[in-house]
Short mmCIF file of N, CA and C in Angstrom, two decimals:
data_model
loop_
_atom_site.label_atom_id
_atom_site.label_comp_id
_atom_site.label_asym_id
_atom_site.label_seq_id
_atom_site.Cartn_x
_atom_site.Cartn_y
_atom_site.Cartn_z
N MET A 29 42.32 17.92 -5.63
CA MET A 29 43.05 16.87 -6.30
C MET A 29 43.11 15.66 -5.37
N LYS A 30 42.80 14.49 -5.91
CA LYS A 30 42.81 13.25 -5.15
C LYS A 30 44.14 12.53 -5.33
N LYS A 31 44.39 11.57 -4.43
CA LYS A 31 45.64 10.81 -4.56
C LYS A 31 45.68 10.04 -5.87
N SER A 32 44.50 9.63 -6.38
CA SER A 32 44.47 8.90 -7.65
C SER A 32 44.88 9.78 -8.83
N ASP A 33 44.88 11.11 -8.63
CA ASP A 33 45.37 12.03 -9.66
C ASP A 33 46.89 12.20 -9.59
N ILE A 34 47.49 11.78 -8.49
CA ILE A 34 48.92 11.94 -8.26
C ILE A 34 49.68 10.64 -8.51
N TYR A 35 49.18 9.55 -7.90
CA TYR A 35 49.83 8.25 -8.06
C TYR A 35 48.79 7.14 -7.99
N GLN A 36 49.18 5.98 -8.49
CA GLN A 36 48.33 4.79 -8.45
C GLN A 36 49.18 3.59 -8.06
N ILE A 37 48.52 2.59 -7.49
CA ILE A 37 49.18 1.33 -7.18
C ILE A 37 48.82 0.35 -8.29
N ILE A 38 49.83 -0.12 -9.01
CA ILE A 38 49.63 -1.06 -10.10
C ILE A 38 50.61 -2.21 -9.93
N ASP A 39 50.09 -3.42 -9.81
CA ASP A 39 50.93 -4.62 -9.64
C ASP A 39 51.93 -4.47 -8.49
N ASN A 40 51.45 -3.97 -7.36
CA ASN A 40 52.27 -3.77 -6.16
C ASN A 40 53.44 -2.81 -6.38
N LYS A 41 53.28 -1.89 -7.30
CA LYS A 41 54.27 -0.85 -7.55
C LYS A 41 53.54 0.49 -7.58
N ILE A 42 54.29 1.53 -7.34
CA ILE A 42 53.72 2.88 -7.33
C ILE A 42 53.99 3.55 -8.66
N LYS A 43 52.94 4.00 -9.30
CA LYS A 43 53.09 4.71 -10.57
C LYS A 43 52.80 6.19 -10.33
N ILE A 44 53.81 7.02 -10.57
CA ILE A 44 53.64 8.47 -10.48
C ILE A 44 53.09 8.95 -11.81
N LEU A 45 51.90 9.51 -11.77
CA LEU A 45 51.20 9.84 -13.01
C LEU A 45 51.81 11.02 -13.76
N SER A 46 52.40 11.98 -13.05
CA SER A 46 52.94 13.15 -13.74
C SER A 46 54.12 12.82 -14.64
N SER A 47 54.87 11.77 -14.28
CA SER A 47 56.05 11.42 -15.08
C SER A 47 56.01 10.00 -15.63
N ASP A 48 54.91 9.29 -15.40
CA ASP A 48 54.77 7.88 -15.81
C ASP A 48 55.91 7.01 -15.29
N THR A 49 56.39 7.33 -14.10
CA THR A 49 57.47 6.58 -13.46
C THR A 49 56.86 5.49 -12.58
N ILE A 50 57.47 4.32 -12.61
CA ILE A 50 57.03 3.22 -11.77
C ILE A 50 58.13 2.93 -10.75
N ILE A 51 57.73 2.92 -9.46
CA ILE A 51 58.68 2.73 -8.38
C ILE A 51 58.32 1.48 -7.60
N ASP A 52 59.31 0.66 -7.35
CA ASP A 52 59.12 -0.49 -6.47
C ASP A 52 59.23 0.01 -5.03
N PRO A 53 58.22 -0.22 -4.21
CA PRO A 53 58.26 0.29 -2.83
C PRO A 53 59.46 -0.20 -2.02
N LYS A 54 60.03 -1.32 -2.40
CA LYS A 54 61.21 -1.84 -1.69
C LYS A 54 62.44 -0.98 -1.94
N ASP A 55 62.43 -0.20 -3.02
CA ASP A 55 63.55 0.67 -3.35
C ASP A 55 63.49 2.02 -2.64
N ILE A 56 62.35 2.34 -2.03
CA ILE A 56 62.18 3.65 -1.40
C ILE A 56 62.95 3.72 -0.09
N LYS A 57 63.81 4.71 0.01
CA LYS A 57 64.59 4.95 1.23
C LYS A 57 63.89 5.92 2.17
N SER A 58 63.29 6.97 1.61
CA SER A 58 62.58 7.95 2.44
C SER A 58 61.57 8.73 1.61
N ILE A 59 60.59 9.27 2.33
CA ILE A 59 59.60 10.17 1.73
C ILE A 59 59.52 11.37 2.66
N GLU A 60 59.80 12.54 2.12
CA GLU A 60 59.80 13.71 2.98
C GLU A 60 59.13 14.91 2.31
N LEU A 61 58.54 15.75 3.13
CA LEU A 61 57.93 16.98 2.68
C LEU A 61 59.02 18.04 2.57
N LYS A 62 59.12 18.66 1.41
CA LYS A 62 60.14 19.71 1.19
C LYS A 62 59.43 21.01 0.82
N ILE A 63 59.96 22.09 1.34
CA ILE A 63 59.48 23.42 0.98
C ILE A 63 60.68 24.15 0.40
N ASN A 64 60.67 24.31 -0.90
CA ASN A 64 61.80 24.90 -1.62
C ASN A 64 61.49 26.32 -2.06
N VAL A 65 62.40 27.22 -1.79
CA VAL A 65 62.24 28.62 -2.17
C VAL A 65 62.43 28.76 -3.68
N VAL A 66 61.54 29.50 -4.30
CA VAL A 66 61.65 29.80 -5.73
C VAL A 66 62.39 31.12 -5.84
N HIS A 67 63.51 31.10 -6.51
CA HIS A 67 64.33 32.31 -6.63
C HIS A 67 63.70 33.28 -7.61
N LYS A 68 63.67 34.54 -7.19
CA LYS A 68 63.12 35.61 -8.02
C LYS A 68 64.25 36.27 -8.80
N ASN A 69 63.86 37.06 -9.75
CA ASN A 69 64.88 37.83 -10.48
C ASN A 69 65.35 39.00 -9.61
N ALA A 70 66.39 39.66 -10.01
CA ALA A 70 66.99 40.74 -9.21
C ALA A 70 66.00 41.89 -8.98
N THR A 71 65.20 42.21 -9.98
CA THR A 71 64.23 43.30 -9.83
C THR A 71 63.24 42.99 -8.72
N GLY A 72 62.77 41.75 -8.66
CA GLY A 72 61.83 41.35 -7.61
C GLY A 72 62.45 41.46 -6.23
N ASP A 73 63.73 41.09 -6.11
CA ASP A 73 64.42 41.20 -4.83
C ASP A 73 64.57 42.66 -4.40
N VAL A 74 64.93 43.52 -5.33
CA VAL A 74 65.10 44.93 -5.00
C VAL A 74 63.77 45.55 -4.58
N LEU A 75 62.71 45.30 -5.34
CA LEU A 75 61.40 45.85 -4.99
C LEU A 75 60.92 45.32 -3.64
N ASN A 76 61.15 44.04 -3.37
CA ASN A 76 60.74 43.47 -2.09
C ASN A 76 61.53 44.11 -0.95
N SER A 77 62.83 44.34 -1.14
CA SER A 77 63.67 44.98 -0.12
C SER A 77 63.20 46.40 0.18
N ILE A 78 62.85 47.13 -0.88
CA ILE A 78 62.36 48.51 -0.70
C ILE A 78 61.04 48.50 0.06
N ALA A 79 60.14 47.60 -0.30
CA ALA A 79 58.85 47.52 0.38
C ALA A 79 59.02 47.16 1.85
N ASN A 80 59.92 46.23 2.13
CA ASN A 80 60.18 45.85 3.53
C ASN A 80 60.78 47.01 4.31
N ALA A 81 61.72 47.73 3.71
CA ALA A 81 62.37 48.84 4.39
C ALA A 81 61.38 49.97 4.67
N MET A 82 60.52 50.27 3.71
CA MET A 82 59.57 51.37 3.88
C MET A 82 58.48 51.03 4.89
N SER A 83 58.14 49.76 5.00
CA SER A 83 57.07 49.38 5.93
C SER A 83 57.60 49.10 7.33
N GLY A 84 58.92 49.04 7.48
CA GLY A 84 59.51 48.72 8.77
C GLY A 84 59.44 47.24 9.09
N SER A 85 59.10 46.44 8.11
CA SER A 85 58.97 45.00 8.31
C SER A 85 60.33 44.32 8.23
N VAL A 86 60.52 43.30 9.05
CA VAL A 86 61.76 42.53 8.98
C VAL A 86 61.54 41.22 8.25
N ALA A 87 60.30 40.90 7.94
CA ALA A 87 59.98 39.63 7.29
C ALA A 87 59.88 39.81 5.79
N ASN A 88 60.17 38.74 5.08
CA ASN A 88 60.01 38.72 3.63
C ASN A 88 58.55 38.40 3.35
N GLY A 89 57.80 39.38 2.91
CA GLY A 89 56.36 39.24 2.80
C GLY A 89 55.86 38.51 1.57
N ASN A 90 56.70 38.28 0.60
CA ASN A 90 56.20 37.61 -0.60
C ASN A 90 57.18 36.55 -1.09
N GLU A 91 57.71 35.76 -0.18
CA GLU A 91 58.64 34.70 -0.55
C GLU A 91 57.88 33.55 -1.20
N LEU A 92 58.22 33.24 -2.44
CA LEU A 92 57.55 32.17 -3.16
C LEU A 92 58.23 30.83 -2.87
N VAL A 93 57.41 29.81 -2.63
CA VAL A 93 57.93 28.47 -2.33
C VAL A 93 57.13 27.43 -3.09
N ARG A 94 57.75 26.27 -3.28
CA ARG A 94 57.07 25.10 -3.83
C ARG A 94 57.00 24.06 -2.73
N VAL A 95 55.83 23.48 -2.55
CA VAL A 95 55.63 22.43 -1.55
C VAL A 95 55.54 21.12 -2.31
N GLU A 96 56.38 20.15 -1.93
CA GLU A 96 56.40 18.89 -2.65
C GLU A 96 56.84 17.74 -1.76
N LEU A 97 56.48 16.55 -2.18
CA LEU A 97 56.98 15.34 -1.54
C LEU A 97 58.15 14.83 -2.37
N ILE A 98 59.23 14.50 -1.70
CA ILE A 98 60.40 13.94 -2.37
C ILE A 98 60.51 12.48 -1.97
N ILE A 99 60.44 11.60 -2.96
CA ILE A 99 60.61 10.16 -2.74
C ILE A 99 62.03 9.81 -3.14
N SER A 100 62.83 9.43 -2.15
CA SER A 100 64.23 9.07 -2.41
C SER A 100 64.35 7.56 -2.51
N CYS A 101 64.93 7.12 -3.61
CA CYS A 101 65.14 5.70 -3.85
C CYS A 101 66.64 5.42 -3.84
N ASN A 102 66.99 4.19 -4.20
CA ASN A 102 68.40 3.78 -4.20
C ASN A 102 69.27 4.70 -5.04
N ASN A 103 68.80 5.05 -6.23
CA ASN A 103 69.67 5.79 -7.15
C ASN A 103 69.05 7.07 -7.71
N GLN A 104 67.84 7.42 -7.26
CA GLN A 104 67.16 8.56 -7.85
C GLN A 104 66.13 9.13 -6.89
N SER A 105 65.73 10.37 -7.12
CA SER A 105 64.67 11.01 -6.33
C SER A 105 63.55 11.44 -7.26
N TYR A 106 62.33 11.38 -6.74
CA TYR A 106 61.14 11.74 -7.51
C TYR A 106 60.35 12.77 -6.72
N SER A 107 59.71 13.68 -7.43
CA SER A 107 58.97 14.76 -6.80
C SER A 107 57.47 14.61 -7.10
N LEU A 108 56.66 14.77 -6.05
CA LEU A 108 55.21 14.78 -6.20
C LEU A 108 54.71 16.14 -5.74
N ARG A 109 53.96 16.82 -6.58
CA ARG A 109 53.41 18.14 -6.23
C ARG A 109 51.91 18.13 -6.40
N LEU A 110 51.23 18.70 -5.42
CA LEU A 110 49.79 18.89 -5.56
C LEU A 110 49.48 20.12 -6.40
N LYS A 111 50.42 21.05 -6.41
CA LYS A 111 50.24 22.29 -7.17
C LYS A 111 51.56 22.64 -7.85
N ASP A 112 51.52 22.86 -9.15
CA ASP A 112 52.74 23.17 -9.89
C ASP A 112 53.23 24.60 -9.67
N ASN A 113 52.30 25.53 -9.48
CA ASN A 113 52.69 26.92 -9.30
C ASN A 113 53.16 27.16 -7.87
N PRO A 114 54.14 28.03 -7.69
CA PRO A 114 54.59 28.35 -6.32
C PRO A 114 53.53 29.14 -5.57
N VAL A 115 53.60 29.09 -4.24
CA VAL A 115 52.69 29.84 -3.37
C VAL A 115 53.51 30.75 -2.47
N VAL A 116 52.86 31.75 -1.89
CA VAL A 116 53.53 32.68 -0.98
C VAL A 116 53.58 32.03 0.40
N ARG A 117 54.79 31.98 0.96
CA ARG A 117 54.98 31.36 2.27
C ARG A 117 54.13 32.06 3.33
N ASN A 118 53.53 31.24 4.18
CA ASN A 118 52.77 31.66 5.36
C ASN A 118 51.43 32.33 5.08
N ASN A 119 50.92 32.24 3.86
CA ASN A 119 49.55 32.70 3.67
C ASN A 119 48.61 31.50 3.81
N LEU A 120 47.32 31.72 3.71
CA LEU A 120 46.36 30.63 3.92
C LEU A 120 46.50 29.52 2.88
N GLU A 121 46.75 29.89 1.64
CA GLU A 121 46.91 28.89 0.58
C GLU A 121 48.12 27.99 0.87
N TYR A 122 49.19 28.59 1.34
CA TYR A 122 50.40 27.85 1.71
C TYR A 122 50.11 26.84 2.81
N HIS A 123 49.44 27.28 3.87
CA HIS A 123 49.15 26.38 5.00
C HIS A 123 48.23 25.24 4.58
N GLU A 124 47.27 25.54 3.74
CA GLU A 124 46.37 24.49 3.25
C GLU A 124 47.12 23.49 2.37
N LEU A 125 48.02 23.98 1.54
CA LEU A 125 48.81 23.11 0.66
C LEU A 125 49.74 22.21 1.48
N VAL A 126 50.37 22.74 2.51
CA VAL A 126 51.23 21.94 3.38
C VAL A 126 50.40 20.86 4.06
N LYS A 127 49.22 21.22 4.55
CA LYS A 127 48.33 20.26 5.21
C LYS A 127 47.94 19.13 4.26
N ARG A 128 47.56 19.49 3.03
CA ARG A 128 47.14 18.48 2.05
C ARG A 128 48.32 17.61 1.61
N THR A 129 49.52 18.19 1.52
CA THR A 129 50.70 17.42 1.14
C THR A 129 51.08 16.44 2.24
N ARG A 130 50.96 16.84 3.50
CA ARG A 130 51.21 15.92 4.62
C ARG A 130 50.21 14.76 4.59
N LYS A 131 48.97 15.08 4.27
CA LYS A 131 47.95 14.03 4.17
C LYS A 131 48.30 13.05 3.04
N LEU A 132 48.76 13.57 1.92
CA LEU A 132 49.19 12.73 0.81
C LEU A 132 50.34 11.82 1.23
N LYS A 133 51.29 12.37 1.99
CA LYS A 133 52.42 11.57 2.49
C LYS A 133 51.92 10.43 3.36
N ASN A 134 50.98 10.72 4.25
CA ASN A 134 50.43 9.68 5.12
C ASN A 134 49.71 8.60 4.32
N LEU A 135 48.96 9.01 3.29
CA LEU A 135 48.27 8.04 2.44
C LEU A 135 49.27 7.17 1.68
N LEU A 136 50.33 7.78 1.19
CA LEU A 136 51.37 7.04 0.48
C LEU A 136 52.06 6.05 1.42
N ASP A 137 52.36 6.50 2.64
CA ASP A 137 52.97 5.60 3.63
C ASP A 137 52.07 4.40 3.91
N GLU A 138 50.77 4.64 4.05
CA GLU A 138 49.82 3.55 4.30
C GLU A 138 49.78 2.58 3.13
N ASP A 139 49.77 3.10 1.92
CA ASP A 139 49.73 2.25 0.73
C ASP A 139 51.01 1.41 0.62
N ILE A 140 52.13 1.99 0.97
CA ILE A 140 53.40 1.25 0.92
C ILE A 140 53.39 0.12 1.95
N LYS A 141 52.86 0.39 3.14
CA LYS A 141 52.79 -0.66 4.18
C LYS A 141 51.90 -1.82 3.73
N LYS A 142 50.84 -1.52 3.00
CA LYS A 142 49.95 -2.57 2.49
C LYS A 142 50.66 -3.46 1.46
N ILE A 143 51.53 -2.84 0.66
CA ILE A 143 52.22 -3.56 -0.40
C ILE A 143 53.36 -4.42 0.15
N VAL A 144 54.15 -3.84 1.04
CA VAL A 144 55.36 -4.49 1.52
C VAL A 144 55.08 -5.47 2.59
#
């Protein structure tokens, strides 16, 4: 997925394509990478606890997370995701998604500097 699939610069404003939101870069307070845990149902928690106990593992082996950029403005926050589905923390897909999301953040920062 390219940055042009996520956002575009139109008339010196940022248009988020997933929600058709237009943001004035002067209103942006911060842009940060967030990794949010996706809560599972009780059955998933119990099965995961049993698997961890039986294997002697102390780590949560299948914790689902969403990786996203949060753009905080004066009165609202907007979310940009490269992938809508959650990924398992600390697997290869997760690390690649974090890397690509950081790159997207850097590209967005550069585009904002050009506008402002």
